[in-house]
Amino acid sequence: MTTSTQTIDNAILDTIAATDPQVAQIVRAEAQRQEYTIELIASENHASPAVTVAAGTCMTNKYAEGYPGRRYYGGCAHHDQVEQLARDRAKELFGCKFANVQPHSGAQANTAAFMAMMEPGDTFLSLVLKDGGHLSHGMFLNFSGIFYKPVHYALHYDKNHPQHEQIDYDSVLAAAKEHKPKMILCGYSAYPRQIDFAKFREIADEVGATLMADIAHIAGLVAAGEHPSPFPHAHIVTTTTHKSLRGPRGGLIMTNDEELNKLINRNVFPGVQGGPLMHIITAKAVAFGEALKPEFKVYQQQVIKNAQALASAMTEHGFRITSGGTDNHLMLVDLTVKDADLTGKDAEKWLEDAGLITNKNGIPDDPRSPMVTSGLRLGTPATTTRGFKEPEMAMIAAWINRVIESKGDEGTITAVRAEVKSLCERFPLHH
Ligand SMILES: *Cc1c(COP(=O)(O)O)cnc(C)c1O
């Protein structure tokens, strides 16, 4: 390790290396990768040292099935305290009455939420995966598509429409009237615009459906008041804790409805999970504490400023940003306007070799398969954590353009990789 010789990772690595050099070597290599590459994957972030270390504590050693005050095992006093603290902080952060902090992940949270709101075989209405939805929103191989009946609303796909590639709320209403879903689901994995939760609730009320908001991607923005809140509109809100919220990998379910809360609790445990990951819940408490601080709002404001700076720089380099821009932490880049033969698959590979970590992603109405795609998804939560601001966003856009215009030329990739590394050295990670 160079710049970060005194990092917490090193102390942890030494402990692992004392008994298991093989695993320590793998983790050390990953720490180096994170240190010297630029993370542009919209769903990733760098959790703080306090969060990372909390997730590695002795809190992992306990079975705490049940909920605070009502456990199936003795010795849970401290686990009760930390879980209650995590719940209270989540409620304060999102301005709601009930929070379940036990879901192991976003998909687990969605599974429990579906079970709380629907019976197997019931119909729900969501955005399809290829348009920016998530696989837990009805993909045929996922529980949501196997045990429930998904129907979908659409985006506007009309270049001349002012809301081209944005949610078509008329189509939401039309599909809701046609299919009479039990539940309507909003919240996405690759959608760069604000979500109108009030409008979704209006539509849900019109057809007697419940409204679920999955804010996995935008949770940090919502917590900081930089994206409208799904409360009080959504009946149930799920999220991950590791994306823009910058906590440990995990899930969270919230509601204002006491009856629904009982169903959520029962469906998380014993419905879909056994013992909660108490070390992760400990780290969630720390992360929620960080998110309640004023610095977190400043951070989220910069996340949005950086996304807008990156989007406009990419546009200046001749790429097209779907829907014409971004309101949040991410954007979808249409590569084909630059070069009709360019694929997300190639671009992702070339950029990774240059130290710029992105993911290929379908663009709305993409004719290519999800393994190839015509687009790239870029997000700014991780780079903003690192301390990057607008000038660094301009540098990143210029590097992306150079690598892509070179069509993966080796010399270009090597040169860019060295420049990326030197920028990373100027902005060390504190992990
Ligand atoms: C990331 C994501 C999830 C799933 O989270 P995991 O922790 O990977 O299970 C669920 N919903 C949306 C919208 C997401 O973007």
XYZ file of C-alpha atoms and ligand atoms in Angstrom:
446
model
C 0.000 0.000 0.000
C 1.299 3.446 -0.765
C -0.698 6.531 0.207
C -2.984 4.741 2.599
C -0.447 2.881 4.717
C -2.155 3.883 7.929
C -5.690 3.020 6.869
C -8.025 0.901 8.923
C -8.055 -1.653 6.137
C -4.377 -2.235 6.825
C -4.959 -2.913 10.500
C -7.718 -5.339 9.568
C -5.544 -6.901 6.885
C -2.726 -7.499 9.352
C -5.148 -9.309 11.643
C -6.395 -11.505 8.820
C -2.881 -12.059 7.466
C -1.677 -13.367 10.822
C -3.804 -16.471 10.342
C -4.815 -16.429 6.693
C -2.375 -14.743 4.309
C -4.244 -16.087 1.291
C -7.483 -14.265 2.070
C -5.576 -11.198 3.282
C -3.866 -11.029 -0.097
C -7.187 -11.007 -1.936
C -8.637 -8.283 0.290
C -5.440 -6.232 -0.020
C -5.669 -6.402 -3.804
C -9.284 -5.222 -3.614
C -8.335 -2.323 -1.328
C -5.758 -1.319 -3.953
C -8.305 -1.595 -6.743
C -10.686 0.701 -4.885
C -7.860 3.113 -4.048
C -6.555 3.515 -7.585
C -9.628 3.286 -9.774
C -12.569 5.659 -10.145
C -15.892 4.150 -9.097
C -18.700 5.341 -11.357
C -21.184 2.524 -10.731
C -24.343 4.316 -9.610
C -25.275 1.700 -7.002
C -21.909 1.684 -5.241
C -20.242 3.872 -2.670
C -17.385 3.904 -0.164
C -18.715 3.376 3.361
C -16.920 5.291 6.098
C -14.270 3.691 8.332
C -16.763 3.729 11.233
C -19.389 1.884 9.172
C -16.863 -0.607 7.800
C -15.383 -1.376 11.188
C -18.813 -1.616 12.864
C -19.705 -4.312 10.328
C -16.632 -6.243 11.416
C -17.327 -6.321 15.167
C -18.261 -9.089 17.632
C -21.923 -8.134 17.126
C -21.835 -10.893 14.488
C -21.603 -13.559 17.188
C -25.194 -13.406 18.372
C -28.437 -15.058 17.389
C -31.121 -12.413 17.829
C -34.149 -13.912 16.066
C -37.206 -11.817 16.847
C -37.276 -8.082 17.553
C -36.002 -5.828 20.366
C -37.631 -6.897 23.638
C -39.036 -10.063 22.046
C -36.163 -12.383 21.157
C -35.961 -16.144 20.903
C -32.504 -16.211 22.541
C -31.033 -14.902 25.790
C -28.163 -12.431 25.998
C -29.600 -9.921 23.504
C -29.535 -6.758 25.664
C -26.937 -4.952 23.546
C -28.433 -6.199 20.322
C -31.797 -4.833 21.441
C -30.171 -1.473 22.104
C -28.400 -1.244 18.774
C -31.385 -2.431 16.736
C -33.673 0.044 18.524
C -31.168 2.812 17.851
C -30.962 1.864 14.175
C -34.772 1.869 13.909
C -35.116 5.226 15.683
C -32.468 6.820 13.494
C -34.060 5.420 10.321
C -37.438 6.838 11.379
C -35.920 10.242 12.076
C -33.969 10.202 8.828
C -36.942 9.380 6.604
C -39.687 10.982 8.702
C -41.820 7.890 9.205
C -43.371 5.961 12.096
C -42.053 2.404 11.679
C -38.806 0.912 10.399
C -37.628 -2.676 10.063
C -33.835 -2.726 9.799
C -33.401 -6.493 9.475
C -33.604 -7.191 5.712
C -30.276 -8.617 4.560
C -30.528 -6.787 1.228
C -32.807 -4.712 -0.976
C -34.190 -7.782 -2.713
C -34.926 -9.412 0.673
C -36.717 -6.230 1.767
C -38.809 -6.356 -1.404
C -39.646 -10.022 -0.872
C -40.975 -9.304 2.616
C -42.806 -6.189 1.406
C -44.521 -8.142 -1.390
C -45.557 -10.815 1.096
C -46.943 -8.145 3.423
C -49.006 -6.534 0.679
C -50.086 -9.360 -1.621
C -51.121 -12.993 -1.832
C -49.272 -15.277 -4.268
C -50.760 -14.887 -7.738
C -51.786 -11.255 -7.194
C -51.093 -8.684 -9.881
C -48.766 -5.732 -9.377
C -47.811 -2.873 -11.684
C -44.192 -1.773 -12.145
C -41.612 -0.482 -14.615
C -39.997 -3.279 -16.594
C -36.331 -4.083 -15.921
C -35.139 -3.059 -19.373
C -36.552 0.458 -18.904
C -34.813 1.015 -15.577
C -36.719 -1.180 -13.121
C -35.103 -3.780 -10.870
C -35.136 -7.553 -11.271
C -37.130 -7.824 -8.029
C -39.888 -5.831 -9.745
C -41.197 -8.781 -11.743
C -38.346 -10.324 -13.758
C -39.452 -13.838 -14.742
C -36.625 -15.669 -12.961
C -37.030 -13.644 -9.737
C -39.454 -14.478 -6.876
C -41.448 -11.417 -7.903
C -42.124 -12.832 -11.353
C -42.477 -16.443 -10.204
C -44.975 -15.979 -7.364
C -46.787 -12.821 -8.490
C -48.174 -11.498 -11.735
C -46.265 -8.424 -12.954
C -47.738 -5.972 -15.446
C -45.856 -2.890 -16.566
C -46.238 0.787 -17.280
C -44.140 2.580 -19.841
C -41.862 5.525 -20.422
C -42.555 8.095 -23.108
C -40.778 6.821 -26.226
C -41.251 9.746 -28.536
C -38.338 11.999 -29.410
C -40.656 14.929 -29.879
C -42.337 14.577 -26.515
C -41.002 16.960 -23.845
C -40.855 14.025 -21.395
C -39.161 11.616 -23.820
C -37.724 8.629 -21.858
C -39.444 9.749 -18.643
C -42.302 7.987 -16.846
C -45.542 8.201 -18.768
C -48.049 8.796 -15.973
C -50.953 8.403 -18.406
C -49.677 4.917 -19.152
C -49.456 4.214 -15.392
C -53.107 5.207 -15.003
C -54.216 3.312 -18.111
C -52.411 0.119 -17.032
C -53.764 0.485 -13.489
C -57.327 0.772 -14.802
C -56.872 -2.127 -17.188
C -55.199 -4.605 -14.819
C -56.573 -3.513 -11.417
C -53.297 -4.368 -9.650
C -53.237 -5.045 -5.923
C -50.084 -2.954 -5.670
C -48.290 -0.297 -7.724
C -44.517 -0.135 -7.494
C -42.346 2.887 -8.218
C -38.622 3.474 -7.625
C -35.931 2.276 -10.023
C -32.341 1.186 -10.694
C -31.582 3.233 -13.775
C -33.866 6.247 -13.856
C -32.262 9.706 -13.855
C -35.334 11.826 -13.108
C -37.370 12.717 -10.023
C -40.268 10.437 -9.162
C -43.662 12.044 -8.566
C -44.795 9.978 -5.574
C -47.939 12.076 -5.069
C -49.052 11.341 -8.610
C -48.440 7.616 -8.124
C -50.559 7.724 -4.954
C -53.368 9.485 -6.780
C -53.375 6.709 -9.386
C -53.170 3.989 -6.718
C -56.152 5.516 -4.904
C -58.131 5.734 -8.115
C -57.925 1.953 -8.631
C -57.835 0.888 -4.974
C -54.214 -0.317 -5.079
C -51.519 0.108 -2.440
C -48.386 2.052 -3.352
C -44.881 0.743 -2.769
C -41.812 2.937 -3.298
C -38.458 1.184 -3.663
C -35.957 3.999 -3.096
C -32.876 1.730 -3.154
C -30.952 4.092 -5.413
C -32.074 7.500 -4.190
C -32.316 6.829 -0.434
C -29.379 9.109 0.368
C -30.895 11.958 -1.635
C -34.272 11.434 0.032
C -32.733 11.295 3.508
C -30.967 14.589 2.835
C -34.089 16.242 1.398
C -32.516 16.435 -2.057
C -35.227 14.302 -3.681
C -38.940 14.498 -2.723
C -39.849 11.981 -0.034
C -42.088 8.979 -0.736
C -43.782 9.757 2.608
C -46.659 10.331 3.169
C -47.665 9.034 -0.265
C -46.360 5.454 -0.306
C -47.920 2.847 1.980
C -44.651 0.964 2.138
C -41.107 2.096 1.382
C -38.158 -0.231 0.845
C -34.533 0.600 0.269
C -31.003 -0.679 0.308
C -28.602 0.909 2.762
C -25.386 0.652 0.731
C -26.018 2.791 -2.345
C -26.385 6.584 -2.087
C -27.170 6.130 1.634
C -23.520 5.024 2.105
C -24.110 2.403 4.768
C -23.264 -1.302 4.953
C -24.739 -3.707 2.378
C -28.316 -4.299 3.531
C -32.021 -3.474 3.309
C -34.671 -1.476 5.179
C -38.497 -1.338 5.128
C -40.563 1.597 6.391
C -44.214 2.525 6.783
C -46.535 4.883 8.662
C -49.270 2.256 8.966
C -49.356 0.288 12.205
C -51.212 -2.717 10.770
C -48.932 -2.888 7.763
C -45.939 -2.664 10.092
C -47.073 -5.826 11.879
C -47.309 -7.619 8.546
C -43.870 -6.343 7.504
C -42.268 -7.549 10.741
C -43.864 -10.971 10.492
C -42.859 -11.354 6.856
C -39.227 -10.338 7.388
C -38.966 -12.764 10.308
C -40.001 -15.568 10.214
C -41.370 -14.980 6.681
C -38.181 -14.737 4.641
C -35.273 -14.585 7.078
C -33.867 -16.308 10.136
C -31.375 -14.626 12.434
C -30.704 -10.954 11.652
C -27.161 -9.852 10.698
C -26.590 -7.939 13.926
C -23.128 -6.690 12.927
C -24.692 -5.169 9.813
C -27.540 -3.667 11.847
C -24.846 -2.143 14.068
C -23.224 -0.645 10.988
C -26.630 0.575 9.770
C -27.059 2.444 13.071
C -23.684 4.126 12.504
C -24.517 4.971 8.886
C -27.920 6.439 9.805
C -26.175 8.504 12.477
C -23.788 9.837 9.826
C -26.703 10.583 7.485
C -28.416 12.664 10.197
C -25.446 15.046 10.313
C -25.483 18.344 8.363
C -22.419 17.238 6.326
C -24.519 14.519 4.750
C -26.838 17.078 3.156
C -23.845 18.924 1.729
C -22.531 15.600 0.416
C -25.820 14.775 -1.339
C -26.027 18.259 -2.837
C -22.559 17.704 -4.288
C -23.600 14.260 -5.593
C -26.286 15.982 -7.677
C -24.008 18.837 -8.779
C -21.405 16.288 -9.848
C -23.964 14.245 -11.794
C -25.080 17.369 -13.622
C -21.499 18.410 -14.338
C -20.658 14.933 -15.636
C -23.814 14.806 -17.781
C -23.124 18.160 -19.384
C -19.468 17.332 -20.009
C -20.461 14.031 -21.628
C -22.949 15.926 -23.802
C -20.214 18.344 -24.853
C -18.135 15.345 -25.941
C -20.953 14.281 -28.261
C -22.693 11.622 -26.179
C -26.433 11.691 -25.556
C -27.801 11.579 -22.010
C -31.178 9.827 -22.018
C -34.135 12.024 -21.091
C -31.844 14.984 -21.736
C -30.159 15.090 -18.326
C -30.374 14.084 -14.686
C -32.090 15.244 -11.486
C -30.376 12.737 -9.242
C -27.111 10.839 -8.797
C -27.067 8.930 -12.070
C -27.354 9.162 -15.827
C -27.701 6.832 -18.780
C -25.342 7.539 -21.641
C -26.523 6.616 -25.138
C -23.327 5.591 -26.945
C -24.870 5.072 -30.360
C -25.192 8.738 -31.260
C -21.405 8.869 -31.150
C -20.884 5.678 -33.115
C -23.708 3.351 -34.193
C -21.527 0.253 -33.678
C -20.454 1.132 -30.169
C -21.839 -1.149 -27.444
C -22.058 -0.802 -23.676
C -20.232 -4.094 -23.393
C -17.129 -2.841 -25.246
C -17.152 0.559 -23.569
C -17.393 -0.973 -20.084
C -14.429 -3.243 -20.780
C -12.185 -0.511 -22.247
C -13.019 1.882 -19.428
C -12.345 -0.730 -16.768
C -8.909 -1.325 -18.271
C -8.351 2.428 -17.966
C -9.358 2.434 -14.284
C -12.833 3.906 -14.830
C -15.367 1.481 -13.384
C -18.829 1.694 -14.997
C -21.573 -0.700 -16.015
C -23.153 -1.310 -19.376
C -26.875 -0.626 -19.226
C -29.771 -0.744 -21.630
C -31.189 2.602 -22.669
C -34.979 3.025 -23.030
C -36.213 1.026 -26.031
C -32.739 -0.515 -26.472
C -32.664 -2.934 -29.402
C -29.613 -4.716 -27.955
C -29.663 -7.455 -25.306
C -28.865 -6.692 -21.649
C -25.509 -8.448 -22.075
C -24.519 -6.054 -24.888
C -26.578 -2.821 -24.585
C -26.284 0.581 -26.230
C -25.587 2.482 -23.040
C -23.529 3.067 -19.948
C -24.869 3.942 -16.519
C -22.772 6.483 -14.633
C -23.317 7.586 -11.042
C -21.595 10.027 -8.709
C -22.136 8.840 -5.084
C -18.742 7.086 -4.808
C -16.660 9.753 -6.545
C -18.308 12.443 -4.415
C -17.443 10.500 -1.255
C -13.872 10.544 -2.491
C -13.969 14.341 -2.613
C -14.319 14.882 -6.347
C -16.108 18.032 -7.473
C -17.041 19.579 -10.824
C -13.443 19.914 -12.177
C -12.798 16.204 -11.597
C -16.092 15.385 -13.352
C -14.842 17.237 -16.430
C -11.614 15.200 -16.294
C -13.567 11.942 -16.042
C -15.761 12.833 -19.039
C -12.663 13.699 -21.085
C -11.032 10.356 -20.192
C -14.184 8.413 -21.045
C -14.324 10.209 -24.383
C -10.645 9.535 -25.138
C -10.896 5.839 -24.341
C -14.096 5.382 -26.326
C -12.916 7.417 -29.320
C -9.725 5.338 -29.394
C -11.939 2.206 -29.573
C -9.964 0.570 -26.817
C -6.510 1.386 -28.173
C -3.927 -0.046 -25.788
C -1.672 2.992 -25.701
C -4.580 5.293 -24.930
C -5.834 2.992 -22.181
C -2.394 2.829 -20.561
C -2.007 6.609 -20.688
C -5.468 7.251 -19.230
C -4.952 4.644 -16.547
C -1.819 6.471 -15.343
C -3.682 9.787 -15.227
C -6.577 8.175 -13.356
C -4.155 6.748 -10.825
C -2.504 10.077 -10.210
C -5.869 11.760 -9.624
C -6.762 8.959 -7.196
C -3.512 9.588 -5.321
C -4.555 13.202 -4.842
C -7.893 12.037 -3.354
C -7.072 9.085 -1.087
C -9.914 6.950 0.230
C -10.345 6.855 3.960
C -11.137 3.215 4.320
C -30.212 -2.308 -5.928
C -31.697 -2.407 -5.946
C -32.382 -3.395 -5.229
C -31.730 -4.607 -4.622
O -30.792 -4.513 -3.726
P -29.845 -5.748 -3.345
O -29.299 -5.305 -2.053
O -28.884 -5.919 -4.448
O -30.725 -6.962 -3.179
C -33.754 -3.330 -5.186
N -34.421 -2.368 -5.834
C -33.803 -1.430 -6.566
C -34.612 -0.399 -7.267
C -32.422 -1.430 -6.663
O -31.806 -0.520 -7.434
